[in-house]
Amino acid sequence: MASNKINSLLARNTENAPKSIGPYSQTVVFSHYNNLSAQLPIDPKSGKIVAGGIKEQTEQCFKNIKAILDSIDHVMNDVVRITVFVKNIKDIDTVDQVYKIFFPTYVPTRTTVAVAALPMNALVQIEALVSNGEGTIPNAPQAGNLIKLINNTTNAPICSLSAQTVSFSHYNNLSAQLPIDPKTGRLVTGGVKEQTRQCLKNIKAILNSIDVPFDDIVKINIFLKNLSDIEAVDEVYTTFFPDSAIARAVAYVPARTIVAVSDLSMHALVQIEAVVSHGDGTPPQAIEDRHGIVIKANNTENAPKNSLSTQTVAFSHYNHLSAQLPIDPKTGKMVAGGVKEQTEQCLKNIKAILESISHGMEDVVKVNIFLKNITDSDLVDEVYTKFFPKGIPARRTVGVSALQKDALIQIDVVVSNAEGTPLKI
């Protein structure tokens, strides 16, 4: 299967950043993006967390990211999106001080959340998604004159430390949107319903500003302060999706991940992040060139179904999967057993989805693991390595306060898409 691809999945590691702390690669490139594993504040020479507090730890995380980028001939200005996980939301001001040193002029899109726990009891963990200008194969047909486009509109909240949207190649990556009224710069009044509506209105305003329809959203990530609010969130969510007549005709909804966080900036109740398709990705974005690539949504009976999310949505070179809980698709119930059995079911569900679109586990580029108990990491890896024996995909692991259906683990993945961009004859 891999031999039929225009692009090849390529995993890389450097001695100048932490290695061998888990079965994963520092960065995995496919087509026009480098997907980096989330970086902990580990000194690569000692293999231990650096001494000091949040400032020193943040600096080490960024140093590790920079070392990885240096090793693949990229720079910090090639970063498209940064995701910051902190143990204490009050630490964000200190994180921002360090952030400005590494991004003095250009700022990528950004998501910031406080989580229940991080590996090695770290105070911060930082993840980067990075452009890959020439694709995996330098002279492949899809490699064009790619440029990074940044956009901000006054119709959505503006932040000096992040762009609202950064597009590169075939994707727009949006900064996670808080329920902020752009006119006042404050949280909207009301509860989680009002806040959810404002988050989605902000996303829609950003997309309108770059002439992209709302139904071009491929993946939605919802960060909730209280997981019990999900029903209220869904009530509002269904008023935004599907958005167009075409989408309604096929009942299209994006892939989706829901994460319980310990806190959000401004102590918001909800924050929403979107990954969106972007034309044909290669300027000059002629209208006639946009029809060669289409969003492809797919569901299979061999994995759990949800009316509010598609199991996998493919666009251009990537498949984005909805987060998988340890649910047996035959019974619709959680599998019996502990975290090992639950991990196996999550990965079985992912495998079933991939097989339904003629892909396999070897096509996985990035894995995101959400654990109820961060101390379960070793047990998870015992199962994980059976599905990923070479330990190739980039990875992120965070501890969360709660998961839907009281699960112990939830996993989502980003997967390469073999067909790539249609060739121009």
Tab-separated table of C-alpha atoms in Angstrom:
chain	number	residue	atom	x	y	z
A	1	MET	CA	0.000	0.000	0.000
A	2	ALA	CA	2.714	2.490	0.937
A	3	SER	CA	4.496	1.976	-2.383
A	4	ASN	CA	1.535	3.487	-4.263
A	5	LYS	CA	1.841	6.852	-2.566
A	6	ILE	CA	3.080	10.028	-4.188
A	7	ASN	CA	4.448	10.957	-0.773
A	8	SER	CA	6.275	8.826	1.764
A	9	LEU	CA	5.825	9.011	5.518
A	10	LEU	CA	9.202	9.899	7.005
A	11	ALA	CA	10.057	9.773	10.729
A	12	ARG	CA	13.116	11.615	12.041
A	13	ASN	CA	14.978	12.073	15.327
A	14	THR	CA	17.929	14.113	16.526
A	15	GLU	CA	20.266	13.673	19.500
A	16	ASN	CA	19.754	17.358	20.309
A	17	ALA	CA	16.205	16.777	21.566
A	18	PRO	CA	14.822	14.156	23.979
A	19	LYS	CA	14.712	10.625	22.544
A	20	SER	CA	13.670	7.161	23.655
A	21	ILE	CA	11.177	8.319	26.291
A	22	GLY	CA	8.418	6.455	24.506
A	23	PRO	CA	7.575	4.507	21.363
A	24	TYR	CA	7.321	7.499	19.044
A	25	SER	CA	9.355	9.736	16.752
A	26	GLN	CA	10.236	13.364	17.346
A	27	THR	CA	8.779	14.424	14.017
A	28	VAL	CA	6.929	12.690	11.222
A	29	VAL	CA	6.628	14.404	7.868
A	30	PHE	CA	4.062	13.627	5.249
A	31	SER	CA	3.452	15.864	2.275
A	32	HIS	CA	3.469	19.519	3.323
A	33	TYR	CA	3.445	19.166	7.113
A	34	ASN	CA	5.848	18.063	9.827
A	35	ASN	CA	3.942	16.682	12.816
A	36	LEU	CA	6.043	16.989	15.977
A	37	SER	CA	5.615	14.989	19.141
A	38	ALA	CA	4.642	17.151	22.103
A	39	GLN	CA	7.804	18.294	23.842
A	40	LEU	CA	8.318	18.032	27.571
A	41	PRO	CA	10.867	20.234	29.384
A	42	ILE	CA	13.482	17.493	29.266
A	43	ASP	CA	17.199	18.203	28.949
A	44	PRO	CA	18.268	15.866	26.104
A	45	LYS	CA	21.694	15.377	27.700
A	46	SER	CA	20.417	14.189	31.064
A	47	GLY	CA	17.013	12.852	30.065
A	48	LYS	CA	15.503	14.622	33.068
A	49	ILE	CA	13.175	17.567	33.588
A	50	VAL	CA	15.207	20.781	33.787
A	51	ALA	CA	15.631	22.464	37.145
A	52	GLY	CA	13.540	25.512	37.920
A	53	GLY	CA	9.934	26.517	37.503
A	54	ILE	CA	7.514	27.234	34.678
A	55	LYS	CA	9.813	29.740	32.970
A	56	GLU	CA	12.734	27.327	32.735
A	57	GLN	CA	10.468	24.467	31.678
A	58	THR	CA	8.812	26.509	28.937
A	59	GLU	CA	12.185	27.589	27.619
A	60	GLN	CA	13.351	23.952	27.456
A	61	CYS	CA	10.234	22.869	25.571
A	62	PHE	CA	10.872	25.509	22.926
A	63	LYS	CA	14.574	24.696	22.798
A	64	ASN	CA	13.654	21.085	22.083
A	65	ILE	CA	11.256	22.133	19.317
A	66	LYS	CA	13.907	24.408	17.815
A	67	ALA	CA	16.504	21.609	17.924
A	68	ILE	CA	14.147	19.285	16.072
A	69	LEU	CA	13.436	21.937	13.455
A	70	ASP	CA	17.144	22.693	13.051
A	71	SER	CA	17.763	19.002	12.422
A	72	ILE	CA	15.312	18.979	9.487
A	73	ASP	CA	16.418	22.338	8.049
A	74	HIS	CA	13.401	24.267	9.279
A	75	VAL	CA	13.055	27.328	11.490
A	76	MET	CA	10.624	28.534	14.148
A	77	ASN	CA	8.882	30.766	11.585
A	78	ASP	CA	7.821	27.570	9.798
A	79	VAL	CA	5.602	26.684	12.770
A	80	VAL	CA	1.944	26.880	11.762
A	81	ARG	CA	0.315	25.973	15.063
A	82	ILE	CA	1.440	25.787	18.690
A	83	THR	CA	-0.460	23.918	21.383
A	84	VAL	CA	0.439	24.697	24.995
A	85	PHE	CA	-0.601	22.402	27.842
A	86	VAL	CA	-0.020	23.724	31.362
A	87	LYS	CA	-0.793	22.325	34.792
A	88	ASN	CA	-1.855	25.745	36.103
A	89	ILE	CA	-3.637	28.281	33.906
A	90	LYS	CA	-2.087	31.060	36.013
A	91	ASP	CA	1.277	30.130	34.508
A	92	ILE	CA	0.237	31.364	31.060
A	93	ASP	CA	1.613	34.876	31.629
A	94	THR	CA	5.051	33.419	32.324
A	95	VAL	CA	4.755	31.055	29.364
A	96	ASP	CA	3.939	34.066	27.160
A	97	GLN	CA	7.093	35.880	28.260
A	98	VAL	CA	9.198	33.005	26.969
A	99	TYR	CA	6.969	32.534	23.924
A	100	LYS	CA	7.755	36.058	22.716
A	101	ILE	CA	11.478	35.263	22.688
A	102	PHE	CA	10.973	32.398	20.236
A	103	PHE	CA	8.319	34.213	18.167
A	104	PRO	CA	9.416	37.889	18.250
A	105	THR	CA	7.590	38.940	15.049
A	106	TYR	CA	5.670	36.168	13.314
A	107	VAL	CA	3.126	34.382	15.521
A	108	PRO	CA	1.462	31.058	14.601
A	109	THR	CA	-2.032	29.993	15.558
A	110	ARG	CA	-2.281	28.773	19.121
A	111	THR	CA	-4.279	26.700	21.571
A	112	THR	CA	-3.705	26.967	25.323
A	113	VAL	CA	-5.355	24.761	27.934
A	114	ALA	CA	-4.709	23.621	31.493
A	115	VAL	CA	-4.861	19.855	31.960
A	116	ALA	CA	-5.063	17.571	34.974
A	117	ALA	CA	-1.617	16.018	34.545
A	118	LEU	CA	1.399	15.817	32.248
A	119	PRO	CA	4.028	13.081	31.855
A	120	MET	CA	6.927	13.192	34.329
A	121	ASN	CA	4.976	15.684	36.474
A	122	ALA	CA	5.957	18.469	34.090
A	123	LEU	CA	4.403	21.909	34.468
A	124	VAL	CA	4.159	22.471	30.711
A	125	GLN	CA	4.189	20.531	27.455
A	126	ILE	CA	4.303	22.185	24.029
A	127	GLU	CA	3.479	20.809	20.622
A	128	ALA	CA	4.144	22.222	17.148
A	129	LEU	CA	2.724	21.626	13.698
A	130	VAL	CA	5.212	22.796	11.090
A	131	SER	CA	5.086	23.446	7.371
A	132	ASN	CA	7.108	21.321	4.981
A	133	GLY	CA	7.582	23.477	1.938
A	134	GLU	CA	8.682	20.982	-0.653
A	135	GLY	CA	6.681	17.970	0.390
A	136	THR	CA	8.319	14.688	1.302
A	137	ILE	CA	9.700	14.169	-2.182
A	138	PRO	CA	11.261	17.463	-3.391
A	139	ASN	CA	10.210	17.259	-7.039
A	140	ALA	CA	6.904	15.432	-6.664
A	141	PRO	CA	4.015	16.705	-8.825
A	142	GLN	CA	2.195	18.198	-5.847
A	143	ALA	CA	5.170	20.307	-4.745
A	144	GLY	CA	4.345	23.853	-5.784
A	145	ASN	CA	5.206	27.414	-4.910
A	146	LEU	CA	3.733	27.049	-1.447
A	147	ILE	CA	3.344	30.065	0.780
A	148	LYS	CA	2.110	30.571	4.312
A	149	LEU	CA	-0.859	32.945	4.536
A	150	ILE	CA	-1.821	34.688	7.785
A	151	ASN	CA	-5.120	36.419	8.374
A	152	ASN	CA	-6.874	38.333	11.133
A	153	THR	CA	-10.272	39.989	11.124
A	154	THR	CA	-11.782	42.471	13.558
A	155	ASN	CA	-14.946	40.377	13.496
A	156	ALA	CA	-13.249	37.822	15.755
A	157	PRO	CA	-11.054	38.270	18.846
A	158	ILE	CA	-7.541	39.471	17.995
A	159	CYS	CA	-4.510	38.458	20.049
A	160	SER	CA	-0.974	39.792	19.658
A	161	LEU	CA	0.465	36.372	20.497
A	162	SER	CA	-1.383	34.355	17.867
A	163	ALA	CA	-2.793	34.662	14.385
A	164	GLN	CA	-6.461	33.817	13.965
A	165	THR	CA	-5.675	31.543	11.037
A	166	VAL	CA	-2.550	30.384	9.238
A	167	SER	CA	-3.001	28.546	5.968
A	168	PHE	CA	-0.332	26.434	4.357
A	169	SER	CA	-0.868	24.095	1.451
A	170	HIS	CA	-4.302	22.499	1.728
A	171	TYR	CA	-5.209	23.399	5.302
A	172	ASN	CA	-6.219	26.396	7.377
A	173	ASN	CA	-5.246	25.957	11.028
A	174	LEU	CA	-7.284	28.216	13.311
A	175	SER	CA	-6.375	29.383	16.785
A	176	ALA	CA	-8.688	27.887	19.397
A	177	GLN	CA	-11.545	30.299	19.938
A	178	LEU	CA	-12.673	31.402	23.367
A	179	PRO	CA	-16.223	32.748	23.886
A	180	ILE	CA	-15.037	36.329	23.584
A	181	ASP	CA	-17.184	39.065	22.071
A	182	PRO	CA	-14.797	40.750	19.611
A	183	LYS	CA	-16.456	44.129	20.175
A	184	THR	CA	-15.851	44.168	23.926
A	185	GLY	CA	-12.905	41.785	24.275
A	186	ARG	CA	-14.737	40.107	27.144
A	187	LEU	CA	-16.413	36.759	27.691
A	188	VAL	CA	-20.054	36.790	26.649
A	189	THR	CA	-22.600	36.732	29.425
A	190	GLY	CA	-24.534	33.569	30.152
A	191	GLY	CA	-23.605	29.931	30.550
A	192	VAL	CA	-22.058	27.221	28.426
A	193	LYS	CA	-24.677	27.490	25.674
A	194	GLU	CA	-23.997	31.166	25.134
A	195	GLN	CA	-20.256	30.547	25.304
A	196	THR	CA	-20.397	27.697	22.794
A	197	ARG	CA	-22.401	29.845	20.399
A	198	GLN	CA	-19.823	32.641	20.631
A	199	CYS	CA	-16.901	30.277	20.010
A	200	LEU	CA	-18.568	28.970	16.848
A	201	LYS	CA	-19.571	32.486	15.742
A	202	ASN	CA	-15.903	33.529	16.054
A	203	ILE	CA	-14.806	30.563	13.951
A	204	LYS	CA	-17.417	31.416	11.340
A	205	ALA	CA	-16.292	35.054	11.250
A	206	ILE	CA	-12.682	34.003	10.679
A	207	LEU	CA	-13.715	31.674	7.861
A	208	ASN	CA	-15.888	34.358	6.286
A	209	SER	CA	-12.890	36.687	6.304
A	210	ILE	CA	-10.892	34.263	4.163
A	211	ASP	CA	-13.838	33.310	1.948
A	212	VAL	CA	-14.049	29.740	3.245
A	213	PRO	CA	-17.442	28.105	3.923
A	214	PHE	CA	-18.198	26.827	7.420
A	215	ASP	CA	-18.755	23.324	6.071
A	216	ASP	CA	-15.129	23.211	4.925
A	217	ILE	CA	-14.244	22.391	8.539
A	218	VAL	CA	-12.570	18.980	8.614
A	219	LYS	CA	-11.951	18.546	12.340
A	220	ILE	CA	-13.316	20.174	15.503
A	221	ASN	CA	-11.677	19.936	18.940
A	222	ILE	CA	-13.830	20.986	21.885
A	223	PHE	CA	-12.189	21.746	25.231
A	224	LEU	CA	-14.670	21.699	28.111
A	225	LYS	CA	-14.255	22.820	31.712
A	226	ASN	CA	-17.105	20.518	32.758
A	227	LEU	CA	-17.635	17.364	30.736
A	228	SER	CA	-21.214	17.269	32.007
A	229	ASP	CA	-21.872	20.301	29.789
A	230	ILE	CA	-21.544	18.260	26.598
A	231	GLU	CA	-25.297	17.909	26.038
A	232	ALA	CA	-25.756	21.674	26.255
A	233	VAL	CA	-22.816	22.165	23.893
A	234	ASP	CA	-24.279	19.669	21.427
A	235	GLU	CA	-27.608	21.481	21.469
A	236	VAL	CA	-25.862	24.587	20.140
A	237	TYR	CA	-23.465	22.596	17.941
A	238	THR	CA	-26.338	21.149	15.893
A	239	THR	CA	-27.503	24.669	14.982
A	240	PHE	CA	-24.156	25.282	13.235
A	241	PHE	CA	-23.603	21.878	11.574
A	242	PRO	CA	-24.430	21.173	8.823
A	243	ASP	CA	-24.345	24.761	7.576
A	244	SER	CA	-25.143	24.554	3.866
A	245	ALA	CA	-27.767	22.841	1.724
A	246	ILE	CA	-25.106	20.608	0.195
A	247	ALA	CA	-23.828	19.557	3.628
A	248	ARG	CA	-27.354	19.016	4.926
A	249	ALA	CA	-28.156	16.812	1.947
A	250	VAL	CA	-25.428	14.374	2.995
A	251	ALA	CA	-25.645	15.132	6.758
A	252	TYR	CA	-21.974	16.141	6.792
A	253	VAL	CA	-20.389	16.834	10.172
A	254	PRO	CA	-16.648	17.109	10.833
A	255	ALA	CA	-14.524	14.631	12.763
A	256	ARG	CA	-14.522	15.624	16.436
A	257	THR	CA	-12.599	15.280	19.685
A	258	ILE	CA	-13.918	16.330	23.098
A	259	VAL	CA	-11.431	16.994	25.894
A	260	ALA	CA	-12.124	17.781	29.545
A	261	VAL	CA	-9.658	20.404	30.765
A	262	SER	CA	-8.951	21.626	34.273
A	263	ASP	CA	-9.137	25.281	33.223
A	264	LEU	CA	-9.146	27.657	30.263
A	265	SER	CA	-7.921	31.198	29.722
A	266	MET	CA	-10.246	33.782	31.264
A	267	HIS	CA	-11.788	30.796	33.117
A	268	ALA	CA	-14.055	30.136	30.143
A	269	LEU	CA	-16.311	27.089	30.165
A	270	VAL	CA	-15.519	26.076	26.596
A	271	GLN	CA	-12.942	26.644	23.865
A	272	ILE	CA	-13.170	25.333	20.295
A	273	GLU	CA	-10.447	24.669	17.725
A	274	ALA	CA	-10.959	24.007	14.018
A	275	VAL	CA	-8.894	22.517	11.204
A	276	VAL	CA	-10.230	23.613	7.843
A	277	SER	CA	-9.641	22.715	4.204
A	278	HIS	CA	-7.941	25.296	1.998
A	279	GLY	CA	-8.652	25.398	-1.729
A	280	ASP	CA	-6.072	23.528	-3.731
A	281	GLY	CA	-3.318	24.925	-1.530
A	282	THR	CA	-0.960	25.978	-4.287
A	283	PRO	CA	-1.265	29.661	-5.272
A	284	PRO	CA	-2.718	31.326	-7.279
A	285	GLN	CA	-5.883	29.607	-5.973
A	286	ALA	CA	-7.720	29.764	-9.289
A	287	ILE	CA	-11.359	28.734	-8.887
A	288	GLU	CA	-11.053	26.047	-11.537
A	289	ASP	CA	-8.173	24.474	-9.600
A	290	ARG	CA	-10.260	23.959	-6.462
A	291	HIS	CA	-12.406	21.165	-7.817
A	292	GLY	CA	-9.717	18.486	-7.929
A	293	ILE	CA	-9.701	18.014	-4.162
A	294	VAL	CA	-12.839	17.309	-2.173
A	295	ILE	CA	-13.662	16.562	1.440
A	296	LYS	CA	-14.366	12.849	1.830
A	297	ALA	CA	-16.277	11.745	4.931
A	298	ASN	CA	-16.518	8.089	5.865
A	299	ASN	CA	-18.147	5.891	8.508
A	300	THR	CA	-18.002	2.126	8.992
A	301	GLU	CA	-20.191	-0.256	10.973
A	302	ASN	CA	-17.001	-1.763	12.408
A	303	ALA	CA	-16.338	1.237	14.668
A	304	PRO	CA	-18.618	3.269	16.967
A	305	LYS	CA	-20.852	5.768	15.175
A	306	ASN	CA	-21.997	9.177	16.385
A	307	SER	CA	-24.573	11.382	14.683
A	308	LEU	CA	-22.601	14.515	15.601
A	309	SER	CA	-19.249	13.433	14.180
A	310	THR	CA	-17.822	11.589	11.213
A	311	GLN	CA	-15.376	8.797	12.000
A	312	THR	CA	-12.851	10.086	9.468
A	313	VAL	CA	-12.697	13.068	7.158
A	314	ALA	CA	-10.119	13.094	4.384
A	315	PHE	CA	-8.952	16.180	2.579
A	316	SER	CA	-5.912	16.285	0.347
A	317	HIS	CA	-3.003	14.469	2.013
A	318	TYR	CA	-4.521	13.807	5.432
A	319	ASN	CA	-7.300	11.866	7.129
A	320	HIS	CA	-8.505	13.344	10.432
A	321	LEU	CA	-10.205	10.824	12.729
A	322	SER	CA	-12.669	11.482	15.506
A	323	ALA	CA	-11.386	10.541	18.952
A	324	GLN	CA	-12.104	6.917	19.732
A	325	LEU	CA	-13.404	5.747	23.089
A	326	PRO	CA	-13.056	2.087	24.177
A	327	ILE	CA	-16.517	1.203	22.895
A	328	ASP	CA	-17.332	-2.149	21.341
A	329	PRO	CA	-19.154	-1.231	18.097
A	330	LYS	CA	-21.264	-4.400	18.257
A	331	THR	CA	-22.744	-3.663	21.680
A	332	GLY	CA	-22.309	0.109	21.844
A	333	LYS	CA	-20.944	-0.347	25.358
A	334	MET	CA	-17.561	0.078	27.014
A	335	VAL	CA	-15.396	-3.013	26.908
A	336	ALA	CA	-14.858	-4.864	30.166
A	337	GLY	CA	-11.504	-4.664	31.936
A	338	GLY	CA	-8.987	-1.989	32.790
A	339	VAL	CA	-6.846	0.467	30.870
A	340	LYS	CA	-5.075	-2.223	28.813
A	341	GLU	CA	-8.345	-3.616	27.495
A	342	GLN	CA	-9.647	-0.088	26.881
A	343	THR	CA	-6.481	0.925	25.028
A	344	GLU	CA	-6.762	-2.134	22.819
A	345	GLN	CA	-10.391	-1.322	21.957
A	346	CYS	CA	-9.572	2.297	21.086
A	347	LEU	CA	-6.820	1.136	18.739
A	348	LYS	CA	-9.026	-1.613	17.282
A	349	ASN	CA	-11.620	1.033	16.459
A	350	ILE	CA	-8.981	3.186	14.793
A	351	LYS	CA	-7.702	0.205	12.821
A	352	ALA	CA	-11.227	-0.643	11.664
A	353	ILE	CA	-11.806	2.916	10.469
A	354	LEU	CA	-8.518	2.941	8.577
A	355	GLU	CA	-9.196	-0.413	6.958
A	356	SER	CA	-12.577	0.911	5.800
A	357	ILE	CA	-10.745	3.571	3.756
A	358	SER	CA	-8.017	1.239	2.489
A	359	HIS	CA	-5.404	2.468	4.957
A	360	GLY	CA	-3.508	0.792	7.759
A	361	MET	CA	-1.897	1.600	11.099
A	362	GLU	CA	1.414	2.173	9.297
A	363	ASP	CA	-0.186	5.267	7.722
A	364	VAL	CA	-0.714	6.980	11.104
A	365	VAL	CA	1.316	10.182	11.353
A	366	LYS	CA	0.266	11.481	14.766
A	367	VAL	CA	-1.381	9.942	17.846
A	368	ASN	CA	-3.075	11.933	20.631
A	369	ILE	CA	-3.672	10.041	23.879
A	370	PHE	CA	-5.918	11.347	26.659
A	371	LEU	CA	-5.596	9.474	29.969
A	372	LYS	CA	-7.745	9.597	33.075
A	373	ASN	CA	-4.692	8.496	35.081
A	374	ILE	CA	-1.345	9.624	33.702
A	375	THR	CA	0.294	6.829	35.710
A	376	ASP	CA	-1.292	4.345	33.289
A	377	SER	CA	1.182	5.341	30.562
A	378	ASP	CA	3.343	2.222	30.886
A	379	LEU	CA	0.316	-0.074	30.677
A	380	VAL	CA	-0.899	1.824	27.622
A	381	ASP	CA	2.485	1.396	25.933
A	382	GLU	CA	2.362	-2.386	26.433
A	383	VAL	CA	-0.682	-2.451	24.165
A	384	TYR	CA	0.332	0.473	21.972
A	385	THR	CA	3.533	-1.196	20.789
A	386	LYS	CA	1.538	-4.157	19.455
A	387	PHE	CA	-0.259	-1.807	17.077
A	388	PHE	CA	2.798	0.360	16.389
A	389	PRO	CA	5.741	-2.080	16.658
A	390	LYS	CA	8.157	0.400	15.102
A	391	GLY	CA	7.001	3.262	17.318
A	392	ILE	CA	6.956	5.681	14.401
A	393	PRO	CA	4.036	8.124	14.755
A	394	ALA	CA	4.571	11.412	16.550
A	395	ARG	CA	2.655	11.449	19.833
A	396	ARG	CA	1.055	13.533	22.550
A	397	THR	CA	-0.069	12.268	25.963
A	398	VAL	CA	-1.983	14.351	28.499
A	399	GLY	CA	-3.881	13.555	31.675
A	400	VAL	CA	-7.493	14.678	31.790
A	401	SER	CA	-9.947	15.061	34.652
A	402	ALA	CA	-12.675	13.063	32.940
A	403	LEU	CA	-13.598	11.270	29.720
A	404	GLN	CA	-16.968	10.508	28.200
A	405	LYS	CA	-18.663	7.363	29.502
A	406	ASP	CA	-16.151	7.389	32.398
A	407	ALA	CA	-13.516	5.888	30.103
A	408	LEU	CA	-9.916	5.574	31.227
A	409	ILE	CA	-8.498	6.463	27.814
A	410	GLN	CA	-9.395	8.177	24.548
A	411	ILE	CA	-7.251	8.230	21.392
A	412	ASP	CA	-7.392	10.213	18.191
A	413	VAL	CA	-5.072	10.125	15.199
A	414	VAL	CA	-4.029	12.018	12.105
A	415	VAL	CA	-3.346	9.751	9.137
A	416	SER	CA	-1.692	10.164	5.761
A	417	ASN	CA	-3.928	10.012	2.713
A	418	ALA	CA	-2.403	7.900	-0.024
A	419	GLU	CA	-3.982	9.563	-3.000
A	420	GLY	CA	-2.418	12.955	-2.354
A	421	THR	CA	-3.262	15.784	-4.711
A	422	PRO	CA	-4.620	14.778	-8.123
A	423	LEU	CA	-1.961	15.129	-10.792
A	424	LYS	CA	-2.283	17.857	-13.378
A	425	ILE	CA	-1.966	16.247	-16.798
